[in-house]
Amino acid sequence: AQRVTQPEKLLSVFKGAPVELKCNYSYSGSPELFWYVQYSRQRLQLLLRHISRESIKGFTADLNKGETSFHLKKPFAQEEDSAMYYCALSANFGNEKLTFGTGTRLTIIP
Amino acid sequence: EAGVAQSPRYKIIEKRQSVAFWCNPISGHATLYWYQQILGQGPKLLIQFQNNGVVDDSQLPKDRFSAERLKGVDSTLKIQPAKLEDSAVYLCASSSGLGRGGNEQFFGPGTRLTVL
């Protein structure tokens, strides 16, 4: 069975400071990892996925299979980054079922 | 393109009553999901449809929950009878299932259910 752990429920960071949201997973196969974000009064939406290896809104995330981690990082936080962030895992590329972590609420302090 | 639509947005019922939620996925999306999100937790998959067939319903409490996707488009999720612990946001999502990015899931606004 797969599991996603986000150890921080709440995270506050000053504007301009670096941000790191932690995500660890357990799964014996080759997972696909995602970060989804929910801004205030908006729908849950995809932020980025590890296979794309791209930066979205300044955020990056690297899949570390040795540490089974997929931490989300941004070098300089902006106020509009305040949101709820969920790490999610898909067990294999043929089955698109997502297993979500419990989420981290990120607040950027002006 | 129009997003995933859900109705109602809010529902308050008493325990032991029945309730139904409706979802209209993005046009052309073959895969449809229903998630349950209890306050303070991440979304949990209840059921996944591929067209009008069930792919995964392993976490659906089948004694009280049912779902259908007739004609492979719209879907309804029903709870009968509701319990207090069913209070949650019910999210519908869809994906095209095509190509490398085909498993991006697009979420609806959710239905917030309160069971009293």
Tab-separated table of C-alpha atoms in Angstrom:
chain	number	residue	atom	x	y	z
A	1	ALA	CA	0.000	0.000	0.000
A	2	GLN	CA	1.168	3.519	-0.709
A	3	ARG	CA	1.373	6.328	1.804
A	4	VAL	CA	2.215	10.046	1.642
A	5	THR	CA	3.392	11.988	4.680
A	6	GLN	CA	3.492	15.755	5.001
A	7	PRO	CA	4.927	16.399	8.459
A	8	GLU	CA	4.000	20.088	8.691
A	9	LYS	CA	0.343	21.064	8.962
A	10	LEU	CA	1.212	24.752	9.105
A	11	LEU	CA	4.191	26.677	7.776
A	12	SER	CA	4.759	30.431	7.982
A	13	VAL	CA	7.497	32.114	5.993
A	14	PHE	CA	8.418	35.746	5.506
A	15	LYS	CA	8.056	37.243	2.042
A	16	GLY	CA	11.327	36.894	0.157
A	17	ALA	CA	12.555	34.010	2.297
A	18	PRO	CA	13.067	30.484	0.914
A	19	VAL	CA	10.242	27.967	1.184
A	20	GLU	CA	10.446	24.203	1.569
A	21	LEU	CA	7.395	22.010	2.021
A	22	LYS	CA	8.274	18.466	2.950
A	23	CYS	CA	6.789	15.328	1.471
A	24	ASN	CA	7.825	11.726	2.073
A	25	TYR	CA	6.248	8.671	0.560
A	26	SER	CA	6.242	4.929	0.906
A	27	TYR	CA	5.715	2.713	-2.092
A	28	SER	CA	7.702	-0.251	-3.290
A	29	GLY	CA	7.308	0.372	-7.012
A	30	SER	CA	8.007	3.357	-9.270
A	31	PRO	CA	5.649	6.142	-8.246
A	32	GLU	CA	4.634	9.293	-9.989
A	33	LEU	CA	4.648	12.244	-7.584
A	34	PHE	CA	2.605	15.433	-7.747
A	35	TRP	CA	2.072	18.662	-5.882
A	36	TYR	CA	-1.473	20.018	-5.905
A	37	VAL	CA	-2.374	23.463	-4.564
A	38	GLN	CA	-5.585	25.041	-3.368
A	39	TYR	CA	-5.679	28.822	-3.166
A	40	SER	CA	-8.341	30.512	-1.072
A	41	ARG	CA	-11.813	29.989	-2.576
A	42	GLN	CA	-10.393	28.137	-5.569
A	43	ARG	CA	-10.380	24.538	-6.699
A	44	LEU	CA	-7.667	22.047	-6.062
A	45	GLN	CA	-5.290	22.230	-9.025
A	46	LEU	CA	-2.083	20.638	-10.201
A	47	LEU	CA	1.046	22.661	-9.437
A	48	LEU	CA	3.711	20.332	-10.766
A	49	ARG	CA	4.610	16.682	-11.361
A	50	HIS	CA	8.010	15.078	-11.079
A	51	ILE	CA	8.108	13.664	-14.608
A	52	SER	CA	7.840	17.148	-16.089
A	53	ARG	CA	10.930	18.381	-14.262
A	54	GLU	CA	9.774	21.959	-14.736
A	55	SER	CA	9.454	25.025	-12.536
A	56	ILE	CA	5.953	26.362	-12.018
A	57	LYS	CA	5.444	29.775	-10.377
A	58	GLY	CA	9.054	29.513	-9.213
A	59	PHE	CA	8.475	26.199	-7.447
A	60	THR	CA	10.539	23.083	-8.087
A	61	ALA	CA	10.467	19.591	-6.652
A	62	ASP	CA	12.957	16.793	-7.112
A	63	LEU	CA	12.117	13.156	-6.603
A	64	ASN	CA	14.709	11.558	-4.317
A	65	LYS	CA	14.139	7.816	-4.485
A	66	GLY	CA	16.862	7.089	-1.928
A	67	GLU	CA	15.158	9.238	0.695
A	68	THR	CA	11.664	8.616	-0.722
A	69	SER	CA	11.052	12.345	-0.692
A	70	PHE	CA	9.539	14.922	-3.019
A	71	HIS	CA	10.020	18.230	-1.250
A	72	LEU	CA	8.631	21.421	-2.808
A	73	LYS	CA	10.961	24.401	-2.885
A	74	LYS	CA	10.951	28.040	-3.867
A	75	PRO	CA	13.918	30.356	-3.330
A	76	PHE	CA	11.938	33.559	-2.660
A	77	ALA	CA	8.422	33.394	-1.245
A	78	GLN	CA	5.724	35.712	-2.534
A	79	GLU	CA	2.476	36.681	-0.812
A	80	GLU	CA	0.425	34.975	-3.521
A	81	ASP	CA	2.025	31.651	-2.567
A	82	SER	CA	-0.163	31.486	0.529
A	83	ALA	CA	-2.322	28.389	0.002
A	84	MET	CA	-2.906	24.779	0.981
A	85	TYR	CA	-0.414	22.392	-0.619
A	86	TYR	CA	-0.959	18.654	-1.047
A	87	CYS	CA	1.612	16.099	-2.075
A	88	ALA	CA	0.158	13.144	-3.963
A	89	LEU	CA	1.349	9.829	-5.352
A	90	SER	CA	0.146	7.709	-8.223
A	91	ALA	CA	1.203	4.099	-7.794
A	92	ASN	CA	1.833	3.403	-11.456
A	93	PHE	CA	1.464	5.117	-14.752
A	94	GLY	CA	-1.368	2.883	-15.863
A	95	ASN	CA	-3.520	3.469	-12.782
A	96	GLU	CA	-4.135	7.142	-12.182
A	97	LYS	CA	-5.473	6.804	-8.639
A	98	LEU	CA	-3.936	9.451	-6.368
A	99	THR	CA	-3.024	9.010	-2.729
A	100	PHE	CA	-2.824	12.396	-1.010
A	101	GLY	CA	-0.968	13.596	2.032
A	102	THR	CA	-2.751	15.579	4.729
A	103	GLY	CA	-1.582	18.900	3.330
A	104	THR	CA	0.462	21.879	4.528
A	105	ARG	CA	-1.041	25.321	4.902
A	106	LEU	CA	1.577	27.828	3.800
A	107	THR	CA	1.242	31.414	4.979
A	108	ILE	CA	3.533	34.103	3.630
A	109	ILE	CA	4.080	36.920	6.086
A	110	PRO	CA	4.368	40.329	4.382
B	1	GLU	CA	-12.679	24.706	-21.679
B	2	ALA	CA	-15.376	24.414	-19.035
B	3	GLY	CA	-14.250	22.849	-15.802
B	4	VAL	CA	-15.689	20.025	-13.750
B	5	ALA	CA	-19.143	20.932	-12.468
B	6	GLN	CA	-20.655	19.701	-9.223
B	7	SER	CA	-23.961	20.258	-7.492
B	8	PRO	CA	-25.141	21.034	-4.963
B	9	ARG	CA	-22.329	23.109	-3.444
B	10	TYR	CA	-23.647	22.696	0.087
B	11	LYS	CA	-25.990	20.199	1.718
B	12	ILE	CA	-27.142	19.827	5.300
B	13	ILE	CA	-29.051	16.689	6.288
B	14	GLU	CA	-29.869	14.747	9.408
B	15	LYS	CA	-28.338	11.374	10.113
B	16	ARG	CA	-30.121	8.444	8.512
B	17	GLN	CA	-31.332	10.625	5.651
B	18	SER	CA	-30.262	10.101	2.043
B	19	VAL	CA	-28.300	12.477	-0.160
B	20	ALA	CA	-27.070	12.520	-3.746
B	21	PHE	CA	-24.319	14.486	-5.437
B	22	TRP	CA	-23.942	15.129	-9.128
B	23	CYS	CA	-20.812	15.610	-11.230
B	24	ASN	CA	-20.305	16.616	-14.842
B	25	PRO	CA	-16.689	16.063	-15.946
B	26	ILE	CA	-14.731	17.963	-18.560
B	27	SER	CA	-16.011	17.053	-22.007
B	28	GLY	CA	-14.148	14.090	-23.453
B	29	HIS	CA	-12.542	12.987	-20.187
B	30	ALA	CA	-12.845	9.249	-19.890
B	31	THR	CA	-11.813	8.913	-16.253
B	32	LEU	CA	-13.893	10.233	-13.361
B	33	TYR	CA	-13.093	10.128	-9.664
B	34	TRP	CA	-14.994	10.766	-6.469
B	35	TYR	CA	-12.962	11.763	-3.420
B	36	GLN	CA	-13.991	12.319	0.174
B	37	GLN	CA	-12.108	15.015	2.080
B	38	ILE	CA	-12.705	15.116	5.802
B	39	LEU	CA	-11.681	18.306	7.592
B	40	GLY	CA	-7.941	18.357	8.233
B	41	GLN	CA	-7.202	15.477	5.897
B	42	GLY	CA	-6.233	15.069	2.269
B	43	PRO	CA	-8.699	13.816	-0.318
B	44	LYS	CA	-9.342	10.063	-0.210
B	45	LEU	CA	-10.441	8.219	-3.324
B	46	LEU	CA	-13.865	6.612	-3.031
B	47	ILE	CA	-14.373	5.379	-6.581
B	48	GLN	CA	-12.776	5.669	-10.014
B	49	PHE	CA	-14.623	5.184	-13.299
B	50	GLN	CA	-13.142	4.577	-16.728
B	51	ASN	CA	-15.938	5.526	-19.110
B	52	ASN	CA	-18.923	3.809	-17.435
B	53	GLY	CA	-16.963	0.990	-15.819
B	54	VAL	CA	-15.621	0.912	-12.263
B	55	VAL	CA	-11.820	0.742	-12.038
B	56	ASP	CA	-11.389	1.036	-8.275
B	57	ASP	CA	-13.989	1.140	-5.514
B	58	SER	CA	-11.925	-0.498	-2.804
B	59	GLN	CA	-12.425	2.381	-0.355
B	60	LEU	CA	-16.127	2.928	-1.012
B	61	PRO	CA	-18.298	1.953	1.991
B	62	LYS	CA	-20.631	-0.120	-0.113
B	63	ASP	CA	-23.169	-0.689	2.636
B	64	ARG	CA	-24.194	2.962	2.391
B	65	PHE	CA	-22.451	4.567	-0.577
B	66	SER	CA	-23.215	3.951	-4.231
B	67	ALA	CA	-22.108	5.624	-7.421
B	68	GLU	CA	-22.927	5.332	-11.059
B	69	ARG	CA	-21.774	6.827	-14.313
B	70	LEU	CA	-24.411	6.049	-16.847
B	71	LYS	CA	-23.426	6.619	-20.479
B	72	GLY	CA	-19.879	7.349	-19.380
B	73	VAL	CA	-20.411	11.071	-18.825
B	74	ASP	CA	-22.200	12.449	-15.737
B	75	SER	CA	-21.943	10.676	-12.424
B	76	THR	CA	-23.928	10.596	-9.205
B	77	LEU	CA	-22.747	9.588	-5.743
B	78	LYS	CA	-25.359	8.603	-3.201
B	79	ILE	CA	-25.240	8.060	0.539
B	80	GLN	CA	-28.076	6.110	2.139
B	81	PRO	CA	-28.379	6.334	5.103
B	82	ALA	CA	-25.962	9.086	6.120
B	83	LYS	CA	-23.933	8.958	9.329
B	84	LEU	CA	-22.345	11.783	11.273
B	85	GLU	CA	-18.894	10.701	10.093
B	86	ASP	CA	-19.915	11.279	6.472
B	87	SER	CA	-19.614	15.034	7.032
B	88	ALA	CA	-16.965	16.048	4.525
B	89	VAL	CA	-16.310	17.732	1.201
B	90	TYR	CA	-17.000	15.430	-1.726
B	91	LEU	CA	-14.779	16.200	-4.671
B	92	CYS	CA	-15.251	15.066	-8.230
B	93	ALA	CA	-12.307	15.035	-10.630
B	94	SER	CA	-11.729	13.961	-14.200
B	95	SER	CA	-8.776	13.202	-16.429
B	96	SER	CA	-8.345	12.459	-20.089
B	97	GLY	CA	-6.096	9.454	-19.582
B	98	LEU	CA	-4.362	10.278	-22.838
B	99	GLY	CA	-0.674	10.892	-23.403
B	100	ARG	CA	2.067	11.644	-20.958
B	101	GLY	CA	0.131	14.353	-19.144
B	102	GLY	CA	-3.123	12.533	-19.416
B	103	ASN	CA	-3.329	11.662	-15.782
B	104	GLU	CA	-3.549	15.254	-14.579
B	105	GLN	CA	-6.727	15.382	-12.584
B	106	PHE	CA	-9.014	18.398	-12.838
B	107	PHE	CA	-11.132	18.983	-9.761
B	108	GLY	CA	-14.583	20.386	-9.300
B	109	PRO	CA	-15.484	22.884	-6.562
B	110	GLY	CA	-16.745	20.156	-4.259
B	111	THR	CA	-19.937	19.584	-2.291
B	112	ARG	CA	-19.735	20.320	1.419
B	113	LEU	CA	-21.959	17.858	3.300
B	114	THR	CA	-22.920	18.399	6.920
B	115	VAL	CA	-24.703	15.562	8.698
B	116	LEU	CA	-26.459	16.601	11.933
